[in-house]
XYZ file of C-alpha atoms in Angstrom:
593
model
C 153.469 49.135 75.792
C 155.988 48.763 73.010
C 157.394 45.310 72.134
C 160.808 46.466 73.372
C 159.418 47.621 76.697
C 157.360 44.437 76.967
C 160.464 42.329 76.475
C 162.293 44.254 79.188
C 159.464 43.647 81.648
C 159.509 39.959 80.792
C 163.225 39.559 81.348
C 163.140 41.585 84.534
C 160.398 39.364 85.884
C 162.316 36.233 84.981
C 165.481 37.504 86.608
C 163.468 37.694 89.809
C 163.274 34.412 89.464
C 177.138 1.028 94.785
C 173.741 -0.659 94.835
C 172.684 -2.196 98.130
C 170.625 -5.345 97.555
C 169.067 -7.779 100.032
C 169.664 -11.476 99.558
C 165.997 -12.037 100.422
C 162.860 -9.956 100.052
C 160.326 -8.703 102.509
C 156.705 -7.644 102.195
C 155.444 -5.148 104.743
C 151.797 -4.293 105.269
C 150.584 -0.792 106.052
C 147.251 -1.248 107.790
C 145.819 0.649 110.742
C 143.739 -2.409 111.619
C 146.965 -4.429 112.122
C 145.859 -7.070 109.636
C 148.966 -9.226 109.313
C 147.725 -11.706 106.726
C 150.148 -12.122 103.850
C 149.428 -11.152 100.261
C 151.642 -11.553 97.250
C 149.960 -11.558 93.878
C 153.037 -10.641 91.868
C 155.072 -12.964 89.700
C 157.942 -12.375 92.142
C 156.137 -14.224 94.923
C 159.080 -16.526 95.467
C 160.928 -13.536 96.913
C 158.286 -12.575 99.452
C 158.132 -13.297 103.152
C 155.330 -12.711 105.624
C 154.509 -9.038 106.230
C 155.420 -7.305 109.444
C 153.783 -4.340 111.191
C 154.950 -0.887 110.217
C 157.127 0.632 112.954
C 156.301 4.013 114.414
C 157.818 7.016 112.673
C 161.092 8.271 114.170
C 160.295 11.968 114.191
C 160.724 14.635 116.796
C 157.374 16.282 116.105
C 154.681 16.567 113.475
C 155.484 18.848 110.552
C 154.243 22.409 110.780
C 154.001 25.216 108.283
C 156.712 27.143 110.095
C 160.295 27.071 108.895
C 162.521 24.601 110.729
C 166.165 25.030 111.504
C 168.552 22.508 109.925
C 171.026 20.904 112.332
C 174.033 18.688 111.827
C 172.879 15.081 111.385
C 173.745 12.527 114.012
C 172.609 8.971 114.746
C 170.900 10.084 117.922
C 169.165 13.216 116.782
C 166.307 13.971 114.451
C 167.224 16.482 111.748
C 164.777 19.337 111.388
C 163.657 20.541 108.002
C 164.354 23.620 105.979
C 161.601 26.055 105.205
C 159.074 25.315 102.495
C 159.926 26.591 99.001
C 158.912 30.150 98.262
C 156.056 30.558 95.778
C 157.343 32.050 92.538
C 155.481 34.893 90.878
C 155.319 33.689 87.303
C 155.234 36.143 84.411
C 151.991 35.809 82.485
C 151.392 36.180 78.782
C 151.260 39.957 78.904
C 154.881 40.133 80.041
C 154.094 41.119 83.625
C 154.366 39.096 86.816
C 151.571 36.590 87.318
C 148.942 38.445 89.334
C 147.307 35.482 91.006
C 144.337 35.307 88.639
C 144.335 32.196 86.485
C 143.600 32.582 82.792
C 140.183 30.953 82.297
C 140.139 27.713 80.321
C 137.380 26.168 78.217
C 138.460 22.798 79.586
C 137.595 21.234 82.930
C 140.534 19.634 84.756
C 140.280 16.330 86.558
C 141.318 17.090 90.147
C 143.551 14.885 92.204
C 141.383 12.469 94.197
C 141.803 11.923 97.902
C 143.434 8.619 98.767
C 142.284 6.388 101.601
C 145.038 6.288 104.206
C 143.230 3.546 106.162
C 143.478 1.039 103.341
C 146.004 -1.780 103.589
C 149.096 -1.510 101.393
C 151.877 -4.051 100.923
C 155.487 -2.868 100.597
C 157.526 -5.593 98.956
C 161.114 -5.697 97.739
C 162.238 -8.255 95.168
C 165.910 -9.096 94.974
C 165.182 -10.920 91.716
C 164.048 -7.789 89.891
C 165.946 -5.345 92.092
C 162.718 -3.464 92.563
C 160.454 -2.194 95.315
C 156.689 -2.648 94.855
C 153.741 -0.900 96.474
C 150.834 -3.318 96.053
C 147.337 -3.969 97.325
C 147.278 -5.194 100.891
C 144.094 -7.131 100.153
C 143.864 -8.917 96.840
C 141.444 -7.258 94.468
C 141.295 -3.957 96.344
C 142.619 -0.732 94.819
C 143.735 2.406 96.607
C 145.585 3.441 99.722
C 148.369 5.919 100.514
C 152.036 5.523 101.349
C 154.625 8.191 102.148
C 158.352 8.047 101.520
C 159.075 8.003 105.225
C 156.674 5.096 105.774
C 158.526 3.057 103.171
C 161.818 3.829 104.916
C 160.422 2.814 108.298
C 158.945 -0.363 106.840
C 162.338 -1.228 105.361
C 164.074 -0.906 108.720
C 164.925 2.770 108.754
C 165.408 4.226 112.214
C 166.061 0.816 113.804
C 169.234 -0.669 115.214
C 169.646 -2.846 112.133
C 169.393 0.143 109.783
C 167.480 0.738 106.571
C 167.525 -1.847 103.800
C 167.535 -1.331 100.054
C 166.533 0.548 98.104
C 165.453 3.709 99.988
C 167.733 5.584 102.371
C 167.667 8.773 104.381
C 170.826 10.715 103.520
C 172.644 13.769 104.747
C 171.677 16.571 102.335
C 175.258 17.859 102.132
C 177.540 14.829 102.308
C 175.097 12.340 100.783
C 175.987 9.774 103.444
C 173.335 7.420 104.807
C 171.588 8.634 107.943
C 169.926 6.711 110.759
C 167.359 9.454 111.184
C 165.030 11.304 108.862
C 166.798 14.238 107.246
C 164.227 15.337 104.697
C 166.544 14.150 101.894
C 166.118 10.653 100.443
C 168.075 8.475 98.033
C 166.273 5.823 95.977
C 168.801 3.371 94.546
C 166.567 0.941 92.623
C 163.247 0.970 90.775
C 160.058 1.672 92.691
C 156.722 0.648 91.119
C 153.424 1.936 92.511
C 150.533 -0.355 91.562
C 146.914 -1.256 92.367
C 145.600 2.311 92.597
C 147.950 3.163 95.466
C 149.225 6.742 95.834
C 152.840 7.431 96.759
C 152.899 10.820 98.479
C 156.237 12.580 98.074
C 155.407 15.592 100.211
C 157.861 18.091 101.585
C 157.604 20.247 104.656
C 155.394 22.784 102.893
C 152.671 20.138 102.616
C 153.251 18.571 106.022
C 155.552 15.785 104.879
C 159.163 14.712 105.349
C 160.370 14.506 101.748
C 161.940 17.862 100.952
C 164.182 16.223 98.355
C 164.190 12.856 96.605
C 167.296 11.759 94.725
C 167.097 9.007 92.114
C 170.404 7.196 91.791
C 171.817 7.858 88.337
C 175.483 7.049 87.808
C 177.695 6.838 84.694
C 179.549 3.718 83.529
C 182.751 3.089 85.429
C 186.173 3.671 83.915
C 186.830 -0.081 83.803
C 183.742 -0.653 81.649
C 181.229 -1.412 84.362
C 177.605 -0.492 83.814
C 176.150 2.709 85.088
C 172.902 2.836 87.038
C 169.658 4.594 86.304
C 166.268 3.789 87.768
C 162.564 4.295 87.127
C 160.077 5.637 89.652
C 156.831 4.455 88.071
C 153.137 4.614 88.814
C 151.928 1.540 86.910
C 148.221 1.682 87.541
C 148.896 3.775 90.652
C 149.561 7.433 91.419
C 152.533 9.669 92.187
C 151.828 12.813 94.178
C 154.614 15.403 94.489
C 154.074 18.474 96.670
C 156.611 21.014 97.945
C 159.511 18.762 97.081
C 162.517 18.496 94.792
C 163.350 15.440 92.697
C 166.637 15.026 90.838
C 168.595 12.380 88.997
C 171.592 12.017 91.298
C 175.119 10.905 90.502
C 176.230 9.338 93.782
C 179.815 9.034 92.548
C 180.061 12.833 92.511
C 177.317 13.586 95.045
C 175.694 15.905 92.537
C 173.129 16.109 89.744
C 173.437 13.724 86.801
C 174.005 16.257 84.033
C 174.849 13.763 81.251
C 171.894 12.067 79.571
C 173.943 10.330 76.872
C 174.539 7.229 79.018
C 170.999 7.111 80.418
C 169.483 8.870 83.410
C 166.841 8.045 85.971
C 163.290 9.015 85.087
C 159.706 9.141 86.357
C 156.622 7.778 84.605
C 152.904 7.258 85.098
C 151.674 4.348 82.979
C 148.068 3.277 82.405
C 147.599 -0.210 80.999
C 144.427 -2.271 80.556
C 143.961 -5.288 78.288
C 140.772 -4.467 76.383
C 141.000 -7.255 73.820
C 142.819 -10.434 74.942
C 143.062 -11.559 71.311
C 144.991 -8.449 70.289
C 148.515 -9.352 69.138
C 149.674 -6.182 67.378
C 152.967 -4.501 68.168
C 152.316 -2.155 71.067
C 149.287 -3.957 72.511
C 148.620 -3.956 76.250
C 150.181 -6.918 78.047
C 148.787 -6.519 81.579
C 145.728 -5.037 83.223
C 147.281 -2.658 85.740
C 144.642 0.084 85.719
C 144.821 3.803 85.065
C 147.615 5.961 86.469
C 148.174 9.593 87.339
C 150.985 11.898 88.423
C 150.525 15.311 90.039
C 153.236 17.902 90.658
C 152.597 20.952 92.850
C 155.052 23.575 94.113
C 157.981 21.326 93.274
C 161.239 21.278 91.344
C 162.117 18.390 89.024
C 165.375 18.214 87.128
C 168.342 16.326 85.663
C 166.333 13.282 84.641
C 165.581 11.360 81.468
C 167.080 10.487 78.113
C 165.708 9.941 74.615
C 163.964 6.588 74.764
C 160.348 5.479 75.044
C 158.798 6.374 78.427
C 162.213 7.581 79.629
C 162.183 11.247 78.643
C 162.121 12.706 82.145
C 158.491 13.056 83.222
C 156.195 10.797 81.191
C 152.459 10.129 81.318
C 151.497 7.261 78.987
C 148.638 4.975 78.004
C 149.985 1.634 76.816
C 148.112 -0.454 74.289
C 147.887 1.645 71.106
C 148.970 -0.568 68.225
C 151.830 0.663 66.093
C 149.667 0.114 62.996
C 147.020 2.450 64.526
C 144.354 -0.240 64.233
C 142.763 0.361 67.658
C 142.323 4.118 68.269
C 139.405 3.290 70.558
C 141.926 2.494 73.287
C 142.118 6.231 74.054
C 138.346 6.356 74.564
C 138.534 3.679 77.247
C 141.901 4.178 78.933
C 143.486 7.479 79.977
C 146.293 8.812 82.112
C 145.868 11.865 84.321
C 147.658 14.545 86.283
C 148.010 18.273 86.926
C 151.123 20.439 87.285
C 151.066 23.712 89.221
C 153.645 26.295 90.335
C 156.656 24.082 89.641
C 160.047 24.257 87.927
C 160.878 21.544 85.366
C 164.354 21.711 83.921
C 167.394 19.893 82.525
C 165.529 16.851 81.290
C 165.134 15.363 77.820
C 161.452 16.302 77.572
C 160.167 18.115 80.626
C 156.623 16.846 80.050
C 155.714 14.050 77.623
C 152.186 12.670 77.516
C 150.476 9.976 75.450
C 146.744 9.561 75.955
C 146.529 12.189 78.699
C 143.071 13.493 79.534
C 142.141 16.952 80.875
C 145.475 17.852 82.402
C 145.785 21.308 83.967
C 149.324 22.734 83.739
C 149.623 26.254 85.100
C 152.185 28.757 86.381
C 155.192 26.521 85.819
C 158.704 27.407 84.677
C 159.957 24.946 82.051
C 163.488 25.492 80.825
C 166.847 24.141 79.696
C 165.584 20.789 78.445
C 167.480 19.043 75.644
C 164.265 18.255 73.768
C 160.782 19.728 74.176
C 159.414 21.766 77.036
C 155.778 20.630 76.978
C 155.058 17.740 74.583
C 151.505 16.415 74.836
C 151.438 13.667 72.220
C 149.046 11.127 70.715
C 145.437 11.731 71.759
C 146.172 13.932 74.767
C 142.936 15.927 74.774
C 141.263 18.841 76.566
C 144.506 20.008 78.156
C 145.056 23.411 79.743
C 148.556 24.900 79.353
C 148.281 28.364 80.892
C 150.471 31.088 82.399
C 153.765 29.214 82.093
C 157.246 30.513 81.311
C 158.954 28.199 78.813
C 162.462 29.037 77.654
C 165.825 27.794 76.408
C 164.569 24.372 75.368
C 166.427 22.732 72.499
C 163.301 21.785 70.529
C 159.866 23.410 70.409
C 158.738 25.106 73.598
C 155.128 23.855 73.563
C 154.009 21.270 70.996
C 150.719 19.376 70.796
C 151.292 16.501 68.380
C 149.022 13.882 66.773
C 145.327 14.162 67.503
C 145.617 16.333 70.598
C 142.202 17.972 70.382
C 140.735 20.968 72.217
C 143.986 22.023 73.841
C 143.989 25.473 75.462
C 147.365 27.265 75.320
C 147.001 30.697 76.896
C 148.972 33.330 78.750
C 152.376 31.689 78.282
C 155.770 33.259 77.631
C 157.890 31.122 75.298
C 161.339 32.208 74.195
C 164.922 31.266 73.479
C 164.455 28.172 71.312
C 167.273 27.106 69.012
C 167.470 27.551 65.231
C 164.706 25.016 64.512
C 162.491 25.644 67.549
C 159.004 27.112 67.361
C 157.476 28.755 70.382
C 154.115 26.963 70.040
C 153.364 24.171 67.557
C 150.083 22.419 66.664
C 151.096 19.242 64.840
C 149.209 16.480 62.978
C 145.482 16.851 63.607
C 145.758 18.745 66.860
C 142.440 20.427 66.117
C 140.110 22.908 67.821
C 142.878 24.483 69.887
C 142.671 27.869 71.580
C 146.021 29.693 71.408
C 145.539 33.058 73.027
C 147.452 35.887 74.724
C 150.855 34.207 74.548
C 154.151 36.042 74.054
C 156.591 34.068 71.897
C 159.882 35.742 71.101
C 163.439 34.980 70.090
C 162.692 31.500 68.734
C 164.731 30.212 65.799
C 161.640 29.001 63.937
C 158.111 30.408 64.145
C 156.432 32.091 67.034
C 153.467 29.867 66.101
C 153.712 26.838 63.787
C 150.979 24.550 62.480
C 151.145 21.321 60.497
C 147.954 19.638 59.267
C 145.837 21.042 62.095
C 142.484 22.749 61.818
C 139.808 24.889 63.453
C 142.171 26.653 65.839
C 141.478 30.051 67.359
C 144.761 31.977 67.444
C 144.261 35.428 68.926
C 145.801 38.156 71.032
C 149.320 36.751 70.826
C 152.593 38.643 70.450
C 155.078 36.968 68.104
C 158.277 38.961 68.290
C 161.730 38.480 66.823
C 161.149 34.951 65.510
C 162.106 33.600 62.081
C 158.407 33.453 61.141
C 155.398 34.977 62.819
C 152.912 32.221 61.956
C 153.606 29.386 59.547
C 151.147 26.766 58.291
C 151.980 23.653 56.265
C 150.655 20.277 55.079
C 146.993 21.084 54.724
C 146.090 23.313 57.664
C 142.503 24.467 57.247
C 139.717 26.564 58.747
C 141.935 28.311 61.276
C 141.071 31.803 62.537
C 144.087 34.011 63.241
C 143.063 37.380 64.667
C 144.295 40.335 66.699
C 147.863 39.080 66.928
C 150.971 41.252 66.755
C 153.912 40.040 64.675
C 157.037 42.157 64.900
C 160.577 41.974 63.580
C 160.376 38.536 62.020
C 163.617 37.683 60.265
C 161.878 36.091 57.241
C 158.077 35.905 56.817
C 155.358 37.127 59.172
C 152.443 35.223 57.569
C 153.625 32.066 55.826
C 151.763 29.142 54.246
C 153.340 26.351 52.203
C 152.772 22.709 51.367
C 155.910 21.290 52.931
C 157.595 17.947 52.323
C 155.857 15.896 55.035
C 153.226 13.470 53.690
C 149.622 14.594 54.127
C 147.372 12.289 56.165
C 144.100 14.257 56.182
C 144.032 16.676 53.251
C 145.347 14.633 50.293
C 146.839 17.584 48.423
C 148.700 18.936 51.437
C 147.505 22.436 50.496
C 146.297 24.689 53.304
C 142.698 25.817 52.848
C 140.276 28.475 54.044
C 142.423 30.010 56.761
C 141.553 33.524 57.935
C 144.057 36.194 58.993
C 141.993 39.088 60.313
C 142.766 42.261 62.305
C 146.403 41.405 62.966
C 149.266 43.890 63.194
C 152.481 43.172 61.294
C 155.494 45.381 61.976
C 158.760 45.307 60.031
C 160.685 42.335 58.727
C 161.768 41.641 55.151
C 158.521 39.958 54.047
C 155.080 40.440 55.573
C 153.273 37.770 53.530
C 154.397 34.624 51.740
C 151.462 32.472 50.634
C 152.362 29.289 48.762
C 150.391 26.174 47.817
C 147.183 27.232 49.537
C 143.586 28.002 48.627
C 140.881 30.269 49.969
C 143.107 32.239 52.356
C 141.486 35.424 53.662
C 143.767 38.319 54.619
C 141.409 40.991 55.902
C 141.452 44.129 58.065
C 145.101 43.810 59.068
C 147.535 46.663 59.671
C 150.992 46.498 58.087
C 153.924 48.749 58.963
C 156.850 48.583 56.531
C 155.641 45.271 55.096
C 158.589 44.712 52.758
C 157.970 42.041 50.122
C 154.512 40.487 49.648
C 154.404 37.193 47.723
C 151.605 34.977 46.389
C 152.755 31.758 44.707
C 150.550 28.899 43.490
C 147.710 30.088 45.695
C 144.095 30.488 44.588
C 140.726 31.926 45.652
C 142.355 34.377 48.054
C 140.531 37.317 49.600
C 142.652 40.388 50.395
C 140.486 43.283 51.601
C 140.312 46.022 54.223
C 144.012 46.019 55.045
C 145.996 49.137 55.943
C 149.589 49.639 54.833
C 149.799 46.746 52.405
C 150.103 49.259 49.595
C 153.459 50.264 51.109
C 155.027 46.920 50.218
C 158.395 47.370 48.557
C 157.428 44.712 46.040
C 154.450 42.482 45.232
C 155.445 39.189 43.656
C 152.959 36.791 42.050
C 153.882 33.364 40.726
C 151.174 31.636 38.718
C 148.840 30.128 39.432
C 147.993 32.951 41.832
C 144.553 34.541 41.847
C 142.087 36.358 44.049
C 138.382 35.829 44.592
C 138.169 39.341 46.027
C 140.632 42.168 46.600
C 140.689 45.917 47.001
C 144.441 46.139 46.417
C 145.110 47.785 43.063
C 148.271 45.769 42.501
C 146.293 42.507 42.756
C 143.059 43.422 41.024
C 144.010 42.107 37.596
C 144.636 38.609 38.991
C 141.037 37.629 39.676
C 140.078 33.952 39.732
């Protein structure tokens, strides 16, 4: 299939596609054994009262997999649910609709564990912090499950007195509070999930009653009053989203919060364990909360986040890494976890930001229209699988693995539509031993594939089409194997190496070394090759059509052999020192090292 036809298939496939606060607090225990003993181990214990039994759910019937008819809400009637979301057929890396067969990964994901629904959980609201806590029902125990509807019931929902802050059932159209479950929920203040507890935000498609969760997110008032944005956080606990939608919600307009400049609500999973009580560095862990995870399946998440630490939209983070980088061992002992499948992540700052994430499995998602990155696994997020996603129209790089993200597998993705400085896929700062295979990156303002000071990657079978660069390497990339890729219609350079202006941290000279470009196809563009400030580059067995200019500048010990079409270059430019350890190109033969 031609690149033009491939692009058409891709596009066709895509087109198929005021705060209420209590004056006192209450702690409520979820426990099938009806254990009513009180527990309050938090620093907000002065706000707690004795727990009360959880009332029975006010539902007309148990959820089923069948579609339910929505009715007009009323105080006396239970509102039925809409049908479960339809599964999207995601385009895979070959430009065709995802065929249901996952691209194999060299990495093993860590599956979502089952939570123990019989374990006691305390639901406690603090008026002091303006925050709802899910905590251990028995001191020292970890685990247990809570659903959104159980929190609502525990806070008085469905009773004659009505629900109390901060979680409300609301009419999905008007946004007004409802006395019955509607499937749409409004969270107006922070909610922290702790002590290994899992908050299950499950919609009808998974047998739950949370088809949509809205996080209150309002702008400052015209008279100078503060706006409101909140944090739904697993702090040593877990968040589990299935068949649901979660949005930052401007209650003043009863619509999405589309302006991140004044702050927006966000979701985070934070692992934190004090490993060394004597540690006093900036960034050290302050509390032992345990490890966290967040899973997202068949869900839509959007209009959340802004550019601040842990606030980007969806964040997975290990706390405790010192700013001076003096304790890298923290990532060997503490991790954060979570998988993302068949979901749509859009209109956030970063759709996915991770820091210390381990063995995440992110497949068949659509990630688009984010003001920053699409996928951004960061510091020491290792053994990740990023497969069969469609990533487009993000303001920064589509997929970037940055700072010691080792053994990441990036395969079968379609990445397009980045702005003038956006690469499709980027391996940054010692993100080594990656597999980047069978992706289609096109129409990005920077490179289809960019690398900065990363090594030992296997980059093969990709299509890089209509980008500024095909593949660019800078700041000491080394020992990378680039093979069987197709680079077409690049607006500047198809194969590009240079030192760059960023300081080198691994290779002192910042010169790329011993990279191999073998059996690739380069079609059109003004300049097929631009090698600068590099050593030992091997350009072998490639096919060039209309290669344009070929340039070697301050680059030594190169091997250029077995290529077809390179002799058709309109010009060969050499800037000393430039020499070749081996070449069968007549125009280069006299420049032996």
